Amino acid sequence: MARKSIIARNEKRKKLVEKYAAKREELKAAGDYQALSQLPRDSSATRVRTRCVLTGRGRGNYQKFGLCRHMFRKLALEGKLPGVRKASW
């Protein structure tokens, strides 16, 4: 499991992205990159990390389910993910 501080930092970034989204879009459309650079760095959407909703793991995530590969496999084998079953051919 990821440290709580890292998860909290990512949540803070998500809030900043949401707060400044309209202003960033407006400045990009106007081509005012000087003013754009004055905004907080964490207000850029590229700084938000996709994390597992259960463990906070930052790598190996399936966006469709919001889970990392470990939790995905565990829940799929337990039958807790509807429409997912082990492949056999």
mmCIF file of C-alpha atoms in Angstrom:
data_model
loop_
_atom_site.group_PDB
_atom_site.id
_atom_site.type_symbol
_atom_site.label_atom_id
_atom_site.label_comp_id
_atom_site.label_asym_id
_atom_site.label_seq_id
_atom_site.Cartn_x
_atom_site.Cartn_y
_atom_site.Cartn_z
ATOM 1 C CA MET A 1 0.000 0.000 0.000
ATOM 2 C CA ALA A 2 1.211 3.475 -0.866
ATOM 3 C CA ARG A 3 2.031 5.903 1.902
ATOM 4 C CA LYS A 4 -0.891 8.039 2.983
ATOM 5 C CA SER A 5 1.057 11.231 2.304
ATOM 6 C CA ILE A 6 1.497 10.277 -1.366
ATOM 7 C CA ILE A 7 -2.201 9.485 -1.732
ATOM 8 C CA ALA A 8 -3.118 12.783 -0.035
ATOM 9 C CA ARG A 9 -0.748 14.720 -2.312
ATOM 10 C CA ASN A 10 -2.409 13.193 -5.367
ATOM 11 C CA GLU A 11 -5.870 14.109 -4.040
ATOM 12 C CA LYS A 12 -4.686 17.687 -3.502
ATOM 13 C CA ARG A 13 -3.506 17.797 -7.113
ATOM 14 C CA LYS A 14 -6.901 16.554 -8.325
ATOM 15 C CA LYS A 15 -8.613 19.426 -6.490
ATOM 16 C CA LEU A 16 -6.209 21.991 -7.953
ATOM 17 C CA VAL A 17 -6.752 20.657 -11.478
ATOM 18 C CA GLU A 18 -10.503 20.968 -11.003
ATOM 19 C CA LYS A 19 -10.186 24.481 -9.583
ATOM 20 C CA TYR A 20 -7.974 25.880 -12.361
ATOM 21 C CA ALA A 21 -9.304 23.876 -15.350
ATOM 22 C CA ALA A 22 -11.416 26.700 -16.812
ATOM 23 C CA LYS A 23 -8.702 29.315 -16.316
ATOM 24 C CA ARG A 24 -6.030 27.088 -17.875
ATOM 25 C CA GLU A 25 -8.257 26.396 -20.895
ATOM 26 C CA GLU A 26 -8.940 30.105 -21.328
ATOM 27 C CA LEU A 27 -5.245 31.024 -21.157
ATOM 28 C CA LYS A 28 -4.276 28.239 -23.585
ATOM 29 C CA ALA A 29 -6.899 29.419 -26.086
ATOM 30 C CA ALA A 30 -5.586 32.981 -25.833
ATOM 31 C CA GLY A 31 -1.998 31.781 -26.178
ATOM 32 C CA ASP A 32 -0.927 33.591 -23.011
ATOM 33 C CA TYR A 33 1.801 31.202 -21.885
ATOM 34 C CA GLN A 34 3.376 33.778 -19.575
ATOM 35 C CA ALA A 35 0.229 33.928 -17.440
ATOM 36 C CA LEU A 36 -0.153 30.157 -17.734
ATOM 37 C CA SER A 37 3.285 29.673 -16.203
ATOM 38 C CA GLN A 38 2.226 31.786 -13.195
ATOM 39 C CA LEU A 39 -0.439 29.252 -12.199
ATOM 40 C CA PRO A 40 0.477 26.541 -9.668
ATOM 41 C CA ARG A 41 2.396 23.624 -11.152
ATOM 42 C CA ASP A 42 0.085 21.078 -9.582
ATOM 43 C CA SER A 43 -2.892 22.588 -11.403
ATOM 44 C CA SER A 44 -1.756 20.826 -14.584
ATOM 45 C CA ALA A 45 -3.680 17.625 -15.324
ATOM 46 C CA THR A 46 -0.518 15.763 -16.312
ATOM 47 C CA ARG A 47 0.715 15.849 -12.718
ATOM 48 C CA VAL A 48 -2.187 13.746 -11.437
ATOM 49 C CA ARG A 49 -1.314 10.068 -11.065
ATOM 50 C CA THR A 50 -3.797 7.256 -11.693
ATOM 51 C CA ARG A 51 -3.876 5.214 -8.489
ATOM 52 C CA CYS A 52 -5.639 2.091 -7.259
ATOM 53 C CA VAL A 53 -8.718 3.013 -5.229
ATOM 54 C CA LEU A 54 -8.076 0.207 -2.713
ATOM 55 C CA THR A 55 -4.313 0.280 -2.170
ATOM 56 C CA GLY A 56 -3.113 3.550 -3.699
ATOM 57 C CA ARG A 57 -0.618 1.722 -5.920
ATOM 58 C CA GLY A 58 0.571 3.986 -8.731
ATOM 59 C CA ARG A 59 1.642 1.399 -11.276
ATOM 60 C CA GLY A 60 -0.149 -1.361 -13.156
ATOM 61 C CA ASN A 61 -3.631 0.167 -13.017
ATOM 62 C CA TYR A 62 -6.654 -0.706 -15.098
ATOM 63 C CA GLN A 63 -8.487 2.581 -15.666
ATOM 64 C CA LYS A 64 -11.788 0.881 -16.432
ATOM 65 C CA PHE A 65 -11.905 -0.645 -12.950
ATOM 66 C CA GLY A 66 -9.741 1.814 -11.005
ATOM 67 C CA LEU A 67 -7.746 -1.070 -9.565
ATOM 68 C CA CYS A 68 -4.129 -2.175 -9.691
ATOM 69 C CA ARG A 69 -3.326 -5.527 -11.256
ATOM 70 C CA HIS A 70 -2.972 -7.273 -7.875
ATOM 71 C CA MET A 71 -6.361 -6.204 -6.557
ATOM 72 C CA PHE A 72 -7.967 -6.785 -9.943
ATOM 73 C CA ARG A 73 -6.771 -10.383 -10.004
ATOM 74 C CA LYS A 74 -7.755 -11.004 -6.391
ATOM 75 C CA LEU A 75 -11.286 -9.624 -6.803
ATOM 76 C CA ALA A 76 -11.777 -11.320 -10.177
ATOM 77 C CA LEU A 77 -10.858 -14.727 -8.766
ATOM 78 C CA GLU A 78 -13.218 -14.166 -5.841
ATOM 79 C CA GLY A 79 -15.985 -13.360 -8.335
ATOM 80 C CA LYS A 80 -16.511 -9.835 -7.035
ATOM 81 C CA LEU A 81 -16.071 -8.111 -10.414
ATOM 82 C CA PRO A 82 -19.181 -8.547 -12.557
ATOM 83 C CA GLY A 83 -18.554 -9.633 -16.130
ATOM 84 C CA VAL A 84 -14.952 -10.693 -15.479
ATOM 85 C CA ARG A 85 -13.874 -14.296 -15.539
ATOM 86 C CA LYS A 86 -10.667 -16.214 -16.032
ATOM 87 C CA ALA A 87 -9.817 -16.923 -19.639
ATOM 88 C CA SER A 88 -9.548 -20.500 -20.838
ATOM 89 C CA TRP A 89 -9.039 -21.660 -24.385
#
